[in-house]
GROMACS .gro file of C-alpha atoms in nm:
model
  397
    1UNK     CA    1  -3.206   4.988  -3.914
    2UNK     CA    2  -2.905   5.282  -3.848
    3UNK     CA    3  -2.864   5.619  -3.946
    4UNK     CA    4  -2.681   5.684  -4.283
    5UNK     CA    5  -2.414   5.824  -4.388
    6UNK     CA    6  -2.316   5.917  -4.700
    7UNK     CA    7  -2.167   5.706  -4.974
    8UNK     CA    8  -1.830   5.699  -5.025
    9UNK     CA    9  -1.692   5.798  -5.345
   10UNK     CA   10  -1.536   5.457  -5.565
   11UNK     CA   11  -1.211   5.405  -5.558
   12UNK     CA   12  -0.997   5.545  -5.872
   13UNK     CA   13  -0.728   5.458  -5.990
   14UNK     CA   14  -0.486   5.645  -5.737
   15UNK     CA   15  -0.641   5.443  -5.472
   16UNK     CA   16  -0.584   5.116  -5.598
   17UNK     CA   17  -0.356   4.985  -5.347
   18UNK     CA   18  -0.614   5.059  -5.067
   19UNK     CA   19  -0.816   4.809  -4.939
   20UNK     CA   20  -1.172   4.755  -5.005
   21UNK     CA   21  -1.463   4.844  -4.720
   22UNK     CA   22  -1.755   4.645  -4.678
   23UNK     CA   23  -2.003   4.934  -4.807
   24UNK     CA   24  -1.731   4.937  -5.140
   25UNK     CA   25  -1.809   4.571  -5.216
   26UNK     CA   26  -2.104   4.475  -5.483
   27UNK     CA   27  -2.452   4.350  -5.296
   28UNK     CA   28  -2.379   3.974  -5.379
   29UNK     CA   29  -2.113   3.992  -5.163
   30UNK     CA   30  -2.312   4.101  -4.849
   31UNK     CA   31  -2.484   3.807  -4.743
   32UNK     CA   32  -2.208   3.537  -4.764
   33UNK     CA   33  -1.982   3.772  -4.620
   34UNK     CA   34  -2.231   3.778  -4.359
   35UNK     CA   35  -2.329   3.464  -4.315
   36UNK     CA   36  -1.990   3.242  -4.344
   37UNK     CA   37  -1.751   3.526  -4.156
   38UNK     CA   38  -1.932   3.647  -3.854
   39UNK     CA   39  -2.078   3.380  -3.626
   40UNK     CA   40  -2.475   3.448  -3.548
   41UNK     CA   41  -2.386   3.536  -3.179
   42UNK     CA   42  -2.119   3.791  -3.263
   43UNK     CA   43  -2.338   3.963  -3.540
   44UNK     CA   44  -2.646   3.968  -3.237
   45UNK     CA   45  -2.386   4.144  -3.004
   46UNK     CA   46  -2.298   4.391  -3.265
   47UNK     CA   47  -2.680   4.489  -3.385
   48UNK     CA   48  -2.778   4.521  -2.978
   49UNK     CA   49  -2.496   4.774  -2.955
   50UNK     CA   50  -2.523   4.962  -3.234
   51UNK     CA   51  -2.900   4.959  -3.207
   52UNK     CA   52  -2.866   5.021  -2.809
   53UNK     CA   53  -3.090   4.789  -2.697
   54UNK     CA   54  -3.177   4.393  -2.687
   55UNK     CA   55  -3.196   4.285  -3.035
   56UNK     CA   56  -3.567   4.132  -3.037
   57UNK     CA   57  -3.586   4.032  -3.422
   58UNK     CA   58  -3.496   3.664  -3.497
   59UNK     CA   59  -3.183   3.531  -3.594
   60UNK     CA   60  -3.304   3.596  -4.015
   61UNK     CA   61  -3.410   3.873  -3.970
   62UNK     CA   62  -3.085   4.046  -3.788
   63UNK     CA   63  -2.958   3.852  -4.070
   64UNK     CA   64  -3.147   4.024  -4.355
   65UNK     CA   65  -3.063   4.352  -4.162
   66UNK     CA   66  -2.702   4.325  -4.095
   67UNK     CA   67  -2.690   4.237  -4.488
   68UNK     CA   68  -2.880   4.547  -4.617
   69UNK     CA   69  -2.733   4.785  -4.366
   70UNK     CA   70  -2.362   4.694  -4.511
   71UNK     CA   71  -2.468   4.756  -4.899
   72UNK     CA   72  -2.396   5.167  -4.718
   73UNK     CA   73  -2.151   5.313  -4.436
   74UNK     CA   74  -2.317   5.317  -4.149
   75UNK     CA   75  -2.258   5.278  -3.784
   76UNK     CA   76  -2.368   4.921  -3.788
   77UNK     CA   77  -2.146   4.845  -4.141
   78UNK     CA   78  -1.888   5.047  -3.985
   79UNK     CA   79  -1.912   4.809  -3.662
   80UNK     CA   80  -1.914   4.519  -3.924
   81UNK     CA   81  -1.627   4.626  -4.120
   82UNK     CA   82  -1.417   4.652  -3.745
   83UNK     CA   83  -1.538   4.301  -3.616
   84UNK     CA   84  -1.413   4.120  -3.967
   85UNK     CA   85  -1.008   4.327  -4.002
   86UNK     CA   86  -1.018   4.218  -3.617
   87UNK     CA   87  -1.116   3.847  -3.624
   88UNK     CA   88  -0.961   3.797  -3.923
   89UNK     CA   89  -0.613   3.999  -3.868
   90UNK     CA   90  -0.345   3.737  -3.953
   91UNK     CA   91  -0.529   3.612  -4.330
   92UNK     CA   92  -0.535   3.956  -4.418
   93UNK     CA   93  -0.157   4.003  -4.313
   94UNK     CA   94  -0.083   3.672  -4.557
   95UNK     CA   95  -0.320   3.744  -4.825
   96UNK     CA   96  -0.174   4.158  -4.864
   97UNK     CA   97   0.128   3.940  -5.014
   98UNK     CA   98  -0.030   3.900  -5.283
   99UNK     CA   99   0.077   4.145  -5.588
  100UNK     CA  100  -0.194   4.034  -5.863
  101UNK     CA  101  -0.504   3.899  -5.942
  102UNK     CA  102  -0.331   3.575  -6.009
  103UNK     CA  103  -0.154   3.589  -5.725
  104UNK     CA  104  -0.482   3.652  -5.456
  105UNK     CA  105  -0.621   3.381  -5.657
  106UNK     CA  106  -0.393   3.097  -5.580
  107UNK     CA  107  -0.437   3.204  -5.235
  108UNK     CA  108  -0.802   3.172  -5.260
  109UNK     CA  109  -0.745   2.803  -5.389
  110UNK     CA  110  -0.542   2.695  -5.116
  111UNK     CA  111  -0.761   2.816  -4.897
  112UNK     CA  112  -1.029   2.583  -5.023
  113UNK     CA  113  -0.857   2.351  -5.114
  114UNK     CA  114  -0.760   2.339  -4.697
  115UNK     CA  115  -1.127   2.429  -4.645
  116UNK     CA  116  -1.052   2.750  -4.406
  117UNK     CA  117  -1.253   2.982  -4.657
  118UNK     CA  118  -1.419   3.218  -4.355
  119UNK     CA  119  -1.094   3.464  -4.352
  120UNK     CA  120  -0.975   3.408  -4.687
  121UNK     CA  121  -1.309   3.535  -4.820
  122UNK     CA  122  -1.342   3.865  -4.652
  123UNK     CA  123  -0.951   3.945  -4.710
  124UNK     CA  124  -0.996   3.836  -5.089
  125UNK     CA  125  -1.282   4.020  -5.145
  126UNK     CA  126  -1.135   4.330  -4.960
  127UNK     CA  127  -0.793   4.291  -5.178
  128UNK     CA  128  -0.707   4.610  -5.392
  129UNK     CA  129  -0.641   4.385  -5.691
  130UNK     CA  130  -1.000   4.168  -5.654
  131UNK     CA  131  -1.087   4.230  -6.037
  132UNK     CA  132  -1.486   4.158  -6.025
  133UNK     CA  133  -1.429   3.827  -6.225
  134UNK     CA  134  -1.192   3.658  -5.904
  135UNK     CA  135  -1.486   3.835  -5.710
  136UNK     CA  136  -1.753   3.621  -5.871
  137UNK     CA  137  -1.559   3.338  -5.854
  138UNK     CA  138  -1.516   3.336  -5.471
  139UNK     CA  139  -1.881   3.373  -5.425
  140UNK     CA  140  -1.946   3.092  -5.621
  141UNK     CA  141  -1.696   2.893  -5.472
  142UNK     CA  142  -1.833   2.988  -5.172
  143UNK     CA  143  -2.203   2.903  -5.288
  144UNK     CA  144  -2.105   2.549  -5.350
  145UNK     CA  145  -1.847   2.530  -5.109
  146UNK     CA  146  -2.184   2.576  -4.802
  147UNK     CA  147  -2.421   2.332  -5.038
  148UNK     CA  148  -2.145   2.062  -4.940
  149UNK     CA  149  -2.109   2.222  -4.594
  150UNK     CA  150  -2.556   2.089  -4.532
  151UNK     CA  151  -2.536   1.782  -4.740
  152UNK     CA  152  -2.221   1.706  -4.449
  153UNK     CA  153  -2.433   1.781  -4.191
  154UNK     CA  154  -2.721   1.625  -4.266
  155UNK     CA  155  -2.537   1.314  -4.274
  156UNK     CA  156  -2.303   1.376  -4.005
  157UNK     CA  157  -2.642   1.464  -3.794
  158UNK     CA  158  -2.779   1.139  -3.954
  159UNK     CA  159  -2.505   0.957  -3.823
  160UNK     CA  160  -2.467   1.084  -3.477
  161UNK     CA  161  -2.869   0.973  -3.428
  162UNK     CA  162  -2.816   0.650  -3.564
  163UNK     CA  163  -2.514   0.679  -3.297
  164UNK     CA  164  -2.730   0.778  -2.956
  165UNK     CA  165  -2.962   0.529  -3.014
  166UNK     CA  166  -2.696   0.235  -3.011
  167UNK     CA  167  -2.570   0.370  -2.773
  168UNK     CA  168  -2.920   0.400  -2.553
  169UNK     CA  169  -2.952   0.012  -2.645
  170UNK     CA  170  -2.616  -0.103  -2.578
  171UNK     CA  171  -2.665   0.109  -2.213
  172UNK     CA  172  -2.992  -0.062  -2.141
  173UNK     CA  173  -2.800  -0.410  -2.202
  174UNK     CA  174  -2.487  -0.337  -1.999
  175UNK     CA  175  -2.770  -0.216  -1.701
  176UNK     CA  176  -2.929  -0.566  -1.730
  177UNK     CA  177  -2.584  -0.753  -1.743
  178UNK     CA  178  -2.474  -0.584  -1.442
  179UNK     CA  179  -2.767  -0.665  -1.227
  180UNK     CA  180  -2.742  -1.016  -1.332
  181UNK     CA  181  -2.399  -1.018  -1.245
  182UNK     CA  182  -2.434  -0.829  -0.873
  183UNK     CA  183  -2.696  -1.109  -0.842
  184UNK     CA  184  -2.494  -1.417  -0.919
  185UNK     CA  185  -2.235  -1.223  -0.665
  186UNK     CA  186  -2.446  -1.189  -0.414
  187UNK     CA  187  -2.506  -1.570  -0.451
  188UNK     CA  188  -2.163  -1.671  -0.475
  189UNK     CA  189  -2.135  -1.508  -0.170
  190UNK     CA  190  -2.378  -1.633   0.050
  191UNK     CA  191  -2.274  -2.019  -0.077
  192UNK     CA  192  -1.954  -1.936  -0.016
  193UNK     CA  193  -2.020  -1.755   0.373
  194UNK     CA  194  -2.173  -2.105   0.410
  195UNK     CA  195  -1.924  -2.332   0.306
  196UNK     CA  196  -1.617  -2.140   0.536
  197UNK     CA  197  -1.949  -2.150   0.804
  198UNK     CA  198  -1.874  -2.565   0.769
  199UNK     CA  199  -1.530  -2.569   0.744
  200UNK     CA  200  -1.506  -2.346   1.081
  201UNK     CA  201  -1.744  -2.626   1.278
  202UNK     CA  202  -1.507  -2.934   1.115
  203UNK     CA  203  -1.206  -2.730   1.239
  204UNK     CA  204  -1.329  -2.718   1.579
  205UNK     CA  205  -1.400  -3.087   1.606
  206UNK     CA  206  -1.139  -3.190   1.478
  207UNK     CA  207  -0.936  -2.958   1.762
  208UNK     CA  208  -1.101  -3.145   2.014
  209UNK     CA  209  -1.042  -3.458   1.923
  210UNK     CA  210  -0.689  -3.388   1.905
  211UNK     CA  211  -0.747  -3.236   2.255
  212UNK     CA  212  -0.879  -3.571   2.373
  213UNK     CA  213  -0.590  -3.781   2.247
  214UNK     CA  214  -0.340  -3.628   2.411
  215UNK     CA  215  -0.479  -3.650   2.710
  216UNK     CA  216  -0.526  -3.968   2.686
  217UNK     CA  217  -0.178  -3.988   2.586
  218UNK     CA  218  -0.090  -3.800   2.904
  219UNK     CA  219  -0.301  -4.017   3.112
  220UNK     CA  220  -0.145  -4.350   2.958
  221UNK     CA  221   0.223  -4.226   3.028
  222UNK     CA  222   0.129  -4.133   3.374
  223UNK     CA  223  -0.028  -4.495   3.396
  224UNK     CA  224   0.303  -4.678   3.243
  225UNK     CA  225   0.522  -4.451   3.484
  226UNK     CA  226   0.333  -4.556   3.794
  227UNK     CA  227   0.297  -4.908   3.689
  228UNK     CA  228   0.522  -5.024   4.014
  229UNK     CA  229   0.355  -4.887   4.282
  230UNK     CA  230  -0.027  -4.901   4.184
  231UNK     CA  231  -0.132  -5.177   4.058
  232UNK     CA  232  -0.095  -5.500   3.913
  233UNK     CA  233   0.090  -5.606   3.572
  234UNK     CA  234  -0.282  -5.781   3.493
  235UNK     CA  235  -0.467  -5.490   3.595
  236UNK     CA  236  -0.237  -5.261   3.467
  237UNK     CA  237  -0.242  -5.437   3.115
  238UNK     CA  238  -0.564  -5.443   3.099
  239UNK     CA  239  -0.644  -5.092   3.112
  240UNK     CA  240  -0.387  -5.041   2.891
  241UNK     CA  241  -0.584  -5.197   2.632
  242UNK     CA  242  -0.901  -5.036   2.688
  243UNK     CA  243  -0.673  -4.742   2.627
  244UNK     CA  244  -0.518  -4.823   2.330
  245UNK     CA  245  -0.913  -4.947   2.177
  246UNK     CA  246  -1.024  -4.662   2.285
  247UNK     CA  247  -0.791  -4.447   2.068
  248UNK     CA  248  -0.805  -4.649   1.803
  249UNK     CA  249  -1.190  -4.560   1.828
  250UNK     CA  250  -1.098  -4.209   1.840
  251UNK     CA  251  -0.860  -4.217   1.537
  252UNK     CA  252  -1.137  -4.345   1.302
  253UNK     CA  253  -1.328  -4.047   1.410
  254UNK     CA  254  -1.050  -3.856   1.355
  255UNK     CA  255  -1.048  -3.983   0.979
  256UNK     CA  256  -1.404  -3.981   0.907
  257UNK     CA  257  -1.426  -3.586   1.017
  258UNK     CA  258  -1.079  -3.616   0.801
  259UNK     CA  259  -1.249  -3.738   0.489
  260UNK     CA  260  -1.596  -3.457   0.553
  261UNK     CA  261  -1.342  -3.173   0.597
  262UNK     CA  262  -1.182  -3.280   0.215
  263UNK     CA  263  -1.530  -3.337   0.119
  264UNK     CA  264  -1.636  -2.972   0.206
  265UNK     CA  265  -1.322  -2.786   0.111
  266UNK     CA  266  -1.340  -2.955  -0.224
  267UNK     CA  267  -1.722  -2.871  -0.293
  268UNK     CA  268  -1.614  -2.538  -0.147
  269UNK     CA  269  -1.380  -2.514  -0.398
  270UNK     CA  270  -1.624  -2.617  -0.701
  271UNK     CA  271  -1.924  -2.376  -0.580
  272UNK     CA  272  -1.680  -2.113  -0.642
  273UNK     CA  273  -1.685  -2.026  -1.026
  274UNK     CA  274  -1.389  -1.806  -1.182
  275UNK     CA  275  -1.532  -1.477  -1.240
  276UNK     CA  276  -1.359  -1.240  -1.532
  277UNK     CA  277  -1.195  -0.958  -1.424
  278UNK     CA  278  -1.387  -0.714  -1.610
  279UNK     CA  279  -1.740  -0.820  -1.516
  280UNK     CA  280  -1.586  -0.914  -1.120
  281UNK     CA  281  -1.666  -0.510  -0.970
  282UNK     CA  282  -1.732  -0.727  -0.581
  283UNK     CA  283  -1.462  -0.761  -0.407
  284UNK     CA  284  -1.346  -1.147  -0.313
  285UNK     CA  285  -1.462  -1.280   0.011
  286UNK     CA  286  -1.332  -1.070   0.337
  287UNK     CA  287  -1.004  -1.258   0.507
  288UNK     CA  288  -0.927  -1.114   0.853
  289UNK     CA  289  -0.579  -0.970   0.872
  290UNK     CA  290  -0.431  -0.854   1.234
  291UNK     CA  291  -0.243  -0.567   1.221
  292UNK     CA  292  -0.048  -0.418   1.524
  293UNK     CA  293  -0.187  -0.100   1.653
  294UNK     CA  294  -0.106   0.196   1.804
  295UNK     CA  295  -0.087   0.149   2.197
  296UNK     CA  296  -0.261   0.495   2.262
  297UNK     CA  297  -0.589   0.339   2.131
  298UNK     CA  298  -0.617   0.088   2.385
  299UNK     CA  299  -0.980   0.174   2.596
  300UNK     CA  300  -1.051   0.475   2.351
  301UNK     CA  301  -1.364   0.488   2.156
  302UNK     CA  302  -1.346   0.411   1.754
  303UNK     CA  303  -1.565   0.502   1.478
  304UNK     CA  304  -1.558   0.371   1.102
  305UNK     CA  305  -1.816   0.625   0.900
  306UNK     CA  306  -1.909   0.413   0.521
  307UNK     CA  307  -1.751   0.094   0.440
  308UNK     CA  308  -1.942  -0.248   0.344
  309UNK     CA  309  -2.160  -0.387   0.544
  310UNK     CA  310  -1.987  -0.741   0.416
  311UNK     CA  311  -1.673  -0.616   0.589
  312UNK     CA  312  -1.779  -0.393   0.905
  313UNK     CA  313  -1.735  -0.781   1.103
  314UNK     CA  314  -1.321  -0.748   1.050
  315UNK     CA  315  -1.345  -0.402   1.129
  316UNK     CA  316  -1.503  -0.449   1.422
  317UNK     CA  317  -1.211  -0.760   1.507
  318UNK     CA  318  -0.926  -0.574   1.362
  319UNK     CA  319  -1.022  -0.217   1.667
  320UNK     CA  320  -1.057  -0.445   1.909
  321UNK     CA  321  -0.760  -0.673   1.878
  322UNK     CA  322  -0.554  -0.367   1.996
  323UNK     CA  323  -0.830  -0.292   2.312
  324UNK     CA  324  -1.006  -0.032   2.173
  325UNK     CA  325  -1.407   0.019   2.109
  326UNK     CA  326  -1.546  -0.038   1.832
  327UNK     CA  327  -1.883   0.170   1.652
  328UNK     CA  328  -2.007   0.210   1.293
  329UNK     CA  329  -2.229   0.410   1.118
  330UNK     CA  330  -2.356   0.309   0.748
  331UNK     CA  331  -2.319   0.728   0.694
  332UNK     CA  332  -2.677   0.729   0.639
  333UNK     CA  333  -2.746   0.465   0.389
  334UNK     CA  334  -2.963   0.314   0.660
  335UNK     CA  335  -2.834   0.407   0.999
  336UNK     CA  336  -3.031   0.727   1.065
  337UNK     CA  337  -2.813   1.055   0.921
  338UNK     CA  338  -2.904   1.262   1.283
  339UNK     CA  339  -2.732   0.962   1.520
  340UNK     CA  340  -2.383   1.047   1.363
  341UNK     CA  341  -2.312   1.395   1.514
  342UNK     CA  342  -2.390   1.156   1.826
  343UNK     CA  343  -2.172   0.897   1.724
  344UNK     CA  344  -1.832   1.154   1.615
  345UNK     CA  345  -1.912   1.354   1.983
  346UNK     CA  346  -1.859   0.968   2.188
  347UNK     CA  347  -1.568   0.891   1.949
  348UNK     CA  348  -1.202   0.981   2.051
  349UNK     CA  349  -1.067   0.866   1.662
  350UNK     CA  350  -1.231   0.843   1.363
  351UNK     CA  351  -1.233   0.661   1.040
  352UNK     CA  352  -1.330   0.829   0.700
  353UNK     CA  353  -1.441   0.533   0.462
  354UNK     CA  354  -1.448   0.812   0.152
  355UNK     CA  355  -1.529   0.555  -0.110
  356UNK     CA  356  -1.844   0.377   0.039
  357UNK     CA  357  -2.011   0.726   0.239
  358UNK     CA  358  -2.243   0.960   0.129
  359UNK     CA  359  -2.110   1.358   0.050
  360UNK     CA  360  -2.319   1.495   0.255
  361UNK     CA  361  -2.232   1.227   0.564
  362UNK     CA  362  -1.851   1.283   0.407
  363UNK     CA  363  -1.887   1.704   0.499
  364UNK     CA  364  -2.032   1.601   0.821
  365UNK     CA  365  -1.734   1.456   0.933
  366UNK     CA  366  -1.487   1.676   0.774
  367UNK     CA  367  -1.659   1.978   0.935
  368UNK     CA  368  -1.750   1.807   1.249
  369UNK     CA  369  -1.396   1.692   1.312
  370UNK     CA  370  -1.194   2.066   1.182
  371UNK     CA  371  -1.433   2.193   1.442
  372UNK     CA  372  -1.337   1.931   1.720
  373UNK     CA  373  -1.009   1.893   1.620
  374UNK     CA  374  -1.064   1.538   1.691
  375UNK     CA  375  -0.828   1.273   1.484
  376UNK     CA  376  -0.994   1.158   1.190
  377UNK     CA  377  -0.792   0.863   0.940
  378UNK     CA  378  -0.955   0.969   0.561
  379UNK     CA  379  -0.978   0.607   0.362
  380UNK     CA  380  -1.050   0.585  -0.012
  381UNK     CA  381  -1.040   0.203  -0.089
  382UNK     CA  382  -1.296   0.049   0.174
  383UNK     CA  383  -1.076  -0.292   0.202
  384UNK     CA  384  -0.882  -0.433   0.490
  385UNK     CA  385  -0.568  -0.379   0.321
  386UNK     CA  386  -0.654   0.014   0.343
  387UNK     CA  387  -0.773   0.035   0.660
  388UNK     CA  388  -0.451  -0.105   0.750
  389UNK     CA  389  -0.187   0.147   0.576
  390UNK     CA  390  -0.441   0.370   0.732
  391UNK     CA  391  -0.373   0.291   1.069
  392UNK     CA  392  -0.012   0.229   1.014
  393UNK     CA  393   0.072   0.574   0.902
  394UNK     CA  394  -0.130   0.703   1.185
  395UNK     CA  395   0.066   0.467   1.445
  396UNK     CA  396   0.404   0.563   1.260
  397UNK     CA  397   0.211   0.991   1.312
   0.00000   0.00000   0.00000
């Protein structure tokens, strides 16, 4: 695989303080040393660098070739030696404190107990006080650790696959619950809209009846004031009786309408079930809030991009209340995305609902307003209160 240099002579008694090189270790140490201490990616990079090209061999062939080359001193074994020294410099410095084989064995046992054996394996094998018996024991310990790690990995993989299957099942169940919840929310919203319309109609009828009663009372008062100069007391008494009769009839109608209003309110409360907070992903029914907008919005064109479709009518009421002209584009969900540019050009002020808008429409709005210098208000939450806060900040700016 690489150009080989002459084999270095074994260390004698005068060199016992020098740490051993990888090619000076026994061949039985090379396989676990390469497999445990150097990740496969780093080993491939070293082999490719020494070979001067891309390594086409598979992982096993790279490992076997590196183990074989580390038996002698050559370019690859020297590169592996440098990589091990660089990677485990801290552990080597800690093991250098061992002065005897017994102290070295204690450091190795401590590494085995803590589970961090890669650096300790190289630092122990290369230590000058590593006796053959300790070298054999370290290789045997590492062999058993590899077996245990493999068994743990298989058990973890089995548990991981079980968790993945359970997660997939829970995900499907969650999707079904979310669909069911969305359908229930839509049904509840439709029912609320229906009852709200009925309440508005009843309230309008009550207002009309109250107006008639007030008119009749004013007419009665005028008649009473005009009694001396217009009609005799008998005719006035007759008209007063007729007026009282009419007022009683109207009061009866008002009482009936109030009963109907109370019944409608009770039906509305009964048809609105309590929804837990964790399941309620749809906001409550929209309540119109009127705010004071800046005077400069009067007779201006205000374009609202994005937002929930159910809130558009409320957006319109808030904007038009200030005398501005309201326009809406849903950001390409249903409206033609090509019309967005024309809507932006016609607007004097743009309100961008960033929480309910496509990414494409968001960037088109931002780019257009930046190029043209047109004022744009970005609102994160598509609620009426967030719209109020955004316009209030615009008013104070």
